[in-house]
Amino acid sequence: EEGRWRDAVRELGRTERKNGAMWSAAIVACGNARMLGKAVELFGAMVDSGVYPTAGSYTAVITACERVGAAEMAVEMMEQMKAEGLTPELETYNMLISTLGMRRRIGEARRYLEEMIRAGLLPDRVTYNTLITACSTVNDWRRALEILRAMPAAGVKPDAESYNQAVAVCAKAGVVRQALSLLGEMRMNGVRPNVLSFNHAMAACDETDNWRVVLQLLNDMRLQGIEPDDRSYMIAITTCEKNSELHRIPLIENQMKKVGFKPAKHVQEVLERVKRKLSEEEPKMTILDVPAA
């Protein structure tokens, strides 16, 4: 991204007659490279050159603010834009709401949502997903579910990301029942869970040391044709380790080998640590006590 913003600024400098679209393109390139200062500098230079900012120009700066979580400047640019008589676009609101969410300013984010609706702009899936994600910054799982439930009434069907973010909020807040309920709701509503959905639900169970449900979810993934990833196995392994269920971890490792899964280095290190612990312990079970794989 660094090379791209430099190229964009260089190209802009070589252009004698610059229009708003050219300025905006360079501002966007700087924003994508997280060069907010340069983006703002270009915006000022555009105004000084006599090119009147458009809604797209302001959106480009607000997007640059979102990349680095500069909420104050994002709000300032939004209010300046409206004061200039320009109408914010859907993307403008989405970027501002995302920036506010990153800074835990959920109340302001909701107010801008209400403002965009009053202005006749219909929130899209990005808007709602952004708000649900914002709820995770303050562990507000109730509000996250409220937003998720509001989507169909607004004519917006939740997708896997919508549910995944809601499950993640529930996991972070430690409300296991709600996290697991969302997995079932996804399937009922025709949204197929993916590995992230299960990982978030497993993380919720891990927070409450519910190792049995963690292992059940790991098994359910495979039954539904979803391949567990390193995080899936890591959660299962560490949950068993924390709950003194070390003898179950070799079964997990065997399953990994059976499907040809090669764990990442950090997962392999945990497996080696568990093997050392098991070798130091006296046998506590007979083979008949070990559950079938």
Tab-separated table of C-alpha atoms in Angstrom:
chain	number	residue	atom	x	y	z
A	1	GLU	CA	0.000	0.000	0.000
A	2	GLU	CA	2.892	2.383	0.699
A	3	GLY	CA	4.103	2.195	-2.879
A	4	ARG	CA	0.600	2.775	-4.211
A	5	TRP	CA	-0.029	5.963	-2.260
A	6	ARG	CA	3.327	7.352	-3.295
A	7	ASP	CA	2.571	6.516	-6.928
A	8	ALA	CA	-0.876	8.110	-6.643
A	9	VAL	CA	0.513	11.318	-5.153
A	10	ARG	CA	3.291	11.403	-7.734
A	11	GLU	CA	0.814	10.948	-10.566
A	12	LEU	CA	-1.387	13.683	-9.127
A	13	GLY	CA	1.593	16.031	-9.003
A	14	ARG	CA	2.367	15.388	-12.660
A	15	THR	CA	-1.193	16.199	-13.744
A	16	GLU	CA	-1.590	19.845	-14.693
A	17	ARG	CA	-5.390	20.111	-14.633
A	18	LYS	CA	-6.613	18.161	-11.632
A	19	ASN	CA	-10.295	17.439	-11.077
A	20	GLY	CA	-12.104	16.248	-7.965
A	21	ALA	CA	-11.978	12.584	-8.955
A	22	MET	CA	-8.177	12.716	-9.271
A	23	TRP	CA	-7.791	14.336	-5.871
A	24	SER	CA	-10.183	11.814	-4.310
A	25	ALA	CA	-8.297	8.872	-5.830
A	26	ALA	CA	-5.040	10.088	-4.277
A	27	ILE	CA	-6.763	10.666	-0.930
A	28	VAL	CA	-8.194	7.128	-1.009
A	29	ALA	CA	-4.744	5.688	-1.783
A	30	CYS	CA	-3.291	7.523	1.223
A	31	GLY	CA	-6.152	6.331	3.418
A	32	ASN	CA	-5.639	2.713	2.383
A	33	ALA	CA	-2.002	3.071	3.396
A	34	ARG	CA	-3.119	4.477	6.776
A	35	MET	CA	-1.506	7.814	5.909
A	36	LEU	CA	-4.238	9.985	7.392
A	37	GLY	CA	-2.039	13.062	7.703
A	38	LYS	CA	-1.193	12.931	4.013
A	39	ALA	CA	-4.841	12.374	3.096
A	40	VAL	CA	-5.893	15.459	5.056
A	41	GLU	CA	-3.023	17.426	3.545
A	42	LEU	CA	-4.206	16.529	0.036
A	43	PHE	CA	-7.770	17.489	0.907
A	44	GLY	CA	-6.551	20.930	2.020
A	45	ALA	CA	-4.429	21.306	-1.105
A	46	MET	CA	-7.443	20.435	-3.247
A	47	VAL	CA	-9.516	23.187	-1.623
A	48	ASP	CA	-6.633	25.672	-1.934
A	49	SER	CA	-6.331	24.864	-5.637
A	50	GLY	CA	-9.906	25.951	-6.200
A	51	VAL	CA	-11.427	22.501	-6.650
A	52	TYR	CA	-14.663	22.341	-4.691
A	53	PRO	CA	-14.916	19.179	-2.522
A	54	THR	CA	-17.626	16.709	-3.448
A	55	ALA	CA	-19.413	14.149	-1.305
A	56	GLY	CA	-16.908	11.632	-2.649
A	57	SER	CA	-13.986	13.783	-1.498
A	58	TYR	CA	-15.312	13.957	2.053
A	59	THR	CA	-16.088	10.238	2.020
A	60	ALA	CA	-12.490	9.557	0.974
A	61	VAL	CA	-11.171	11.459	4.019
A	62	ILE	CA	-13.668	9.803	6.389
A	63	THR	CA	-12.597	6.433	4.991
A	64	ALA	CA	-8.982	7.383	5.731
A	65	CYS	CA	-10.073	8.224	9.283
A	66	GLU	CA	-11.707	4.808	9.596
A	67	ARG	CA	-8.458	3.065	8.680
A	68	VAL	CA	-6.782	4.468	11.798
A	69	GLY	CA	-9.806	4.943	14.066
A	70	ALA	CA	-9.664	8.756	14.009
A	71	ALA	CA	-13.208	9.262	15.268
A	72	GLU	CA	-12.985	12.977	16.135
A	73	MET	CA	-11.749	13.942	12.689
A	74	ALA	CA	-14.295	11.661	11.009
A	75	VAL	CA	-17.151	13.395	12.859
A	76	GLU	CA	-15.648	16.803	12.075
A	77	MET	CA	-15.485	15.988	8.363
A	78	MET	CA	-19.054	14.668	8.357
A	79	GLU	CA	-20.408	17.809	10.009
A	80	GLN	CA	-18.345	20.052	7.725
A	81	MET	CA	-19.677	18.157	4.731
A	82	LYS	CA	-23.282	18.741	5.797
A	83	ALA	CA	-22.571	22.393	6.563
A	84	GLU	CA	-21.352	22.761	2.977
A	85	GLY	CA	-24.744	21.553	1.787
A	86	LEU	CA	-23.465	18.192	0.568
A	87	THR	CA	-25.466	15.002	1.094
A	88	PRO	CA	-23.566	12.143	2.747
A	89	GLU	CA	-23.640	8.842	0.885
A	90	LEU	CA	-24.355	5.404	2.309
A	91	GLU	CA	-20.624	4.654	2.290
A	92	THR	CA	-19.968	7.888	4.182
A	93	TYR	CA	-22.260	6.826	7.000
A	94	ASN	CA	-20.910	3.279	7.021
A	95	MET	CA	-17.328	4.491	7.371
A	96	LEU	CA	-18.263	6.959	10.112
A	97	ILE	CA	-20.268	4.360	12.034
A	98	SER	CA	-17.366	1.926	11.781
A	99	THR	CA	-14.916	4.550	13.083
A	100	LEU	CA	-17.154	5.416	16.021
A	101	GLY	CA	-17.619	1.741	16.816
A	102	MET	CA	-13.877	1.204	16.931
A	103	ARG	CA	-13.672	3.902	19.603
A	104	ARG	CA	-16.582	2.489	21.624
A	105	ARG	CA	-18.797	5.435	20.800
A	106	ILE	CA	-21.832	3.238	20.202
A	107	GLY	CA	-24.394	5.892	21.126
A	108	GLU	CA	-23.079	8.262	18.472
A	109	ALA	CA	-22.965	5.457	15.930
A	110	ARG	CA	-26.646	4.727	16.576
A	111	ARG	CA	-27.525	8.419	16.234
A	112	TYR	CA	-25.883	8.566	12.813
A	113	LEU	CA	-27.774	5.408	11.850
A	114	GLU	CA	-31.037	7.160	12.761
A	115	GLU	CA	-29.911	10.259	10.872
A	116	MET	CA	-29.223	8.329	7.679
A	117	ILE	CA	-32.644	6.681	7.867
A	118	ARG	CA	-34.311	10.090	8.296
A	119	ALA	CA	-32.360	11.277	5.257
A	120	GLY	CA	-33.916	8.486	3.203
A	121	LEU	CA	-30.830	6.256	3.044
A	122	LEU	CA	-31.570	2.612	3.749
A	123	PRO	CA	-28.912	0.887	5.863
A	124	ASP	CA	-27.402	-2.117	4.105
A	125	ARG	CA	-25.829	-5.295	5.419
A	126	VAL	CA	-22.499	-3.501	5.848
A	127	THR	CA	-24.159	-0.925	8.104
A	128	TYR	CA	-25.724	-3.517	10.363
A	129	ASN	CA	-22.662	-5.770	10.455
A	130	THR	CA	-20.548	-2.761	11.366
A	131	LEU	CA	-22.874	-1.942	14.261
A	132	ILE	CA	-22.838	-5.536	15.513
A	133	THR	CA	-19.040	-5.517	15.404
A	134	ALA	CA	-19.031	-2.241	17.312
A	135	CYS	CA	-20.999	-3.881	20.115
A	136	SER	CA	-18.090	-6.247	20.752
A	137	THR	CA	-15.911	-3.305	21.803
A	138	VAL	CA	-18.189	-2.743	24.805
A	139	ASN	CA	-19.311	-6.371	25.343
A	140	ASP	CA	-22.914	-5.356	24.671
A	141	TRP	CA	-24.295	-8.682	23.457
A	142	ARG	CA	-27.900	-7.645	24.067
A	143	ARG	CA	-27.605	-4.697	21.705
A	144	ALA	CA	-25.788	-6.865	19.167
A	145	LEU	CA	-28.709	-9.309	19.142
A	146	GLU	CA	-31.169	-6.422	18.981
A	147	ILE	CA	-29.434	-5.131	15.837
A	148	LEU	CA	-29.315	-8.631	14.328
A	149	ARG	CA	-33.045	-9.074	14.956
A	150	ALA	CA	-33.792	-5.691	13.374
A	151	MET	CA	-32.209	-6.607	10.048
A	152	PRO	CA	-35.035	-8.715	8.529
A	153	ALA	CA	-37.630	-6.097	9.500
A	154	ALA	CA	-35.550	-3.554	7.581
A	155	GLY	CA	-35.450	-5.810	4.524
A	156	VAL	CA	-31.834	-6.853	5.057
A	157	LYS	CA	-31.106	-10.560	5.398
A	158	PRO	CA	-28.319	-11.381	7.860
A	159	ASP	CA	-25.417	-13.263	6.303
A	160	ALA	CA	-22.725	-15.462	7.824
A	161	GLU	CA	-20.706	-12.398	8.836
A	162	SER	CA	-23.723	-10.913	10.629
A	163	TYR	CA	-24.163	-14.053	12.691
A	164	ASN	CA	-20.441	-14.579	13.187
A	165	GLN	CA	-20.039	-11.111	14.641
A	166	ALA	CA	-23.041	-11.653	16.914
A	167	VAL	CA	-21.661	-15.010	18.086
A	168	ALA	CA	-18.286	-13.349	18.684
A	169	VAL	CA	-19.905	-10.666	20.866
A	170	CYS	CA	-21.691	-13.364	22.874
A	171	ALA	CA	-18.453	-15.334	23.202
A	172	LYS	CA	-16.575	-12.289	24.450
A	173	ALA	CA	-19.343	-11.585	26.975
A	174	GLY	CA	-19.376	-15.221	28.110
A	175	VAL	CA	-23.041	-15.876	27.279
A	176	VAL	CA	-22.744	-19.425	25.976
A	177	ARG	CA	-26.444	-20.187	25.581
A	178	GLN	CA	-26.969	-17.253	23.237
A	179	ALA	CA	-23.850	-18.093	21.208
A	180	LEU	CA	-24.973	-21.687	20.681
A	181	SER	CA	-28.532	-20.600	19.940
A	182	LEU	CA	-27.270	-18.375	17.133
A	183	LEU	CA	-25.604	-21.368	15.462
A	184	GLY	CA	-28.940	-23.133	15.308
A	185	GLU	CA	-30.693	-19.972	14.157
A	186	MET	CA	-28.270	-19.630	11.259
A	187	ARG	CA	-29.228	-23.027	9.909
A	188	MET	CA	-32.964	-22.386	10.376
A	189	ASN	CA	-32.646	-19.155	8.401
A	190	GLY	CA	-30.748	-20.741	5.548
A	191	VAL	CA	-27.350	-19.293	6.466
A	192	ARG	CA	-24.627	-21.943	6.506
A	193	PRO	CA	-22.242	-21.683	9.457
A	194	ASN	CA	-18.554	-21.618	8.598
A	195	VAL	CA	-15.387	-22.277	10.527
A	196	LEU	CA	-15.520	-18.808	12.106
A	197	SER	CA	-19.048	-19.448	13.372
A	198	PHE	CA	-17.934	-22.596	15.157
A	199	ASN	CA	-14.696	-21.082	16.415
A	200	HIS	CA	-16.561	-18.207	18.062
A	201	ALA	CA	-19.036	-20.627	19.661
A	202	MET	CA	-16.173	-22.852	20.842
A	203	ALA	CA	-14.443	-19.802	22.297
A	204	ALA	CA	-17.607	-18.993	24.265
A	205	CYS	CA	-17.631	-22.502	25.736
A	206	ASP	CA	-13.916	-22.292	26.456
A	207	GLU	CA	-14.498	-19.136	28.512
A	208	THR	CA	-16.814	-21.154	30.773
A	209	ASP	CA	-14.605	-24.285	30.762
A	210	ASN	CA	-17.309	-26.306	29.031
A	211	TRP	CA	-14.941	-28.748	27.388
A	212	ARG	CA	-17.649	-31.266	26.511
A	213	VAL	CA	-19.505	-28.803	24.288
A	214	VAL	CA	-16.215	-27.640	22.743
A	215	LEU	CA	-15.460	-31.203	21.641
A	216	GLN	CA	-19.036	-31.686	20.457
A	217	LEU	CA	-18.777	-28.555	18.308
A	218	LEU	CA	-15.473	-29.768	16.878
A	219	ASN	CA	-17.176	-33.012	15.924
A	220	ASP	CA	-20.216	-31.196	14.518
A	221	MET	CA	-17.957	-29.188	12.222
A	222	ARG	CA	-16.615	-32.304	10.600
A	223	LEU	CA	-20.095	-33.831	10.313
A	224	GLN	CA	-21.264	-30.716	8.464
A	225	GLY	CA	-18.341	-30.817	6.052
A	226	ILE	CA	-16.537	-27.858	7.622
A	227	GLU	CA	-12.804	-28.322	8.069
A	228	PRO	CA	-11.526	-27.179	11.486
A	229	ASP	CA	-8.544	-24.837	11.347
A	230	ASP	CA	-5.665	-24.164	13.726
A	231	ARG	CA	-7.828	-22.038	15.983
A	232	SER	CA	-10.492	-24.758	16.190
A	233	TYR	CA	-7.964	-27.360	17.289
A	234	MET	CA	-6.161	-24.918	19.574
A	235	ILE	CA	-9.362	-24.111	21.460
A	236	ALA	CA	-10.211	-27.807	21.817
A	237	ILE	CA	-6.707	-28.716	23.001
A	238	THR	CA	-6.287	-25.871	25.487
A	239	THR	CA	-9.790	-26.371	26.880
A	240	CYS	CA	-9.014	-30.014	27.601
A	241	GLU	CA	-5.671	-29.043	29.108
A	242	LYS	CA	-7.226	-26.434	31.403
A	243	ASN	CA	-9.833	-28.899	32.606
A	244	SER	CA	-7.380	-31.743	33.278
A	245	GLU	CA	-8.710	-33.795	30.376
A	246	LEU	CA	-5.263	-34.423	28.953
A	247	HIS	CA	-6.065	-37.977	27.875
A	248	ARG	CA	-8.501	-36.604	25.276
A	249	ILE	CA	-5.872	-34.544	23.492
A	250	PRO	CA	-4.123	-37.498	21.767
A	251	LEU	CA	-7.540	-38.392	20.315
A	252	ILE	CA	-7.778	-34.877	18.873
A	253	GLU	CA	-4.271	-35.188	17.460
A	254	ASN	CA	-5.130	-38.552	15.910
A	255	GLN	CA	-8.126	-36.991	14.202
A	256	MET	CA	-5.898	-34.239	12.817
A	257	LYS	CA	-3.566	-36.859	11.383
A	258	LYS	CA	-6.466	-38.865	9.998
A	259	VAL	CA	-7.686	-35.963	7.861
A	260	GLY	CA	-4.141	-34.893	6.921
A	261	PHE	CA	-4.230	-31.645	8.884
A	262	LYS	CA	-0.808	-30.156	9.564
A	263	PRO	CA	-0.970	-27.927	12.649
A	264	ALA	CA	0.804	-24.592	12.844
A	265	LYS	CA	3.912	-24.306	14.965
A	266	HIS	CA	2.121	-22.861	18.015
A	267	VAL	CA	-0.415	-25.709	17.990
A	268	GLN	CA	2.336	-28.292	17.632
A	269	GLU	CA	4.164	-26.756	20.597
A	270	VAL	CA	1.081	-27.160	22.783
A	271	LEU	CA	0.715	-30.778	21.661
A	272	GLU	CA	4.334	-31.461	22.601
A	273	ARG	CA	3.799	-29.879	26.007
A	274	VAL	CA	0.773	-32.093	26.611
A	275	LYS	CA	2.722	-35.197	25.600
A	276	ARG	CA	5.383	-34.351	28.173
A	277	LYS	CA	2.722	-33.954	30.852
A	278	LEU	CA	1.117	-37.251	29.940
A	279	SER	CA	4.440	-39.069	30.037
A	280	GLU	CA	5.025	-37.757	33.557
A	281	GLU	CA	1.666	-38.944	34.853
A	282	GLU	CA	0.758	-42.410	36.042
A	283	PRO	CA	-1.814	-44.154	33.829
A	284	LYS	CA	-5.221	-43.242	35.192
A	285	MET	CA	-7.427	-45.074	32.730
A	286	THR	CA	-7.671	-48.402	31.005
A	287	ILE	CA	-8.225	-48.542	27.276
A	288	LEU	CA	-11.847	-49.374	27.962
A	289	ASP	CA	-12.301	-45.987	29.635
A	290	VAL	CA	-11.222	-44.042	26.569
A	291	PRO	CA	-14.213	-42.876	24.472
A	292	ALA	CA	-14.359	-44.172	20.907
A	293	ALA	CA	-13.101	-41.691	18.303
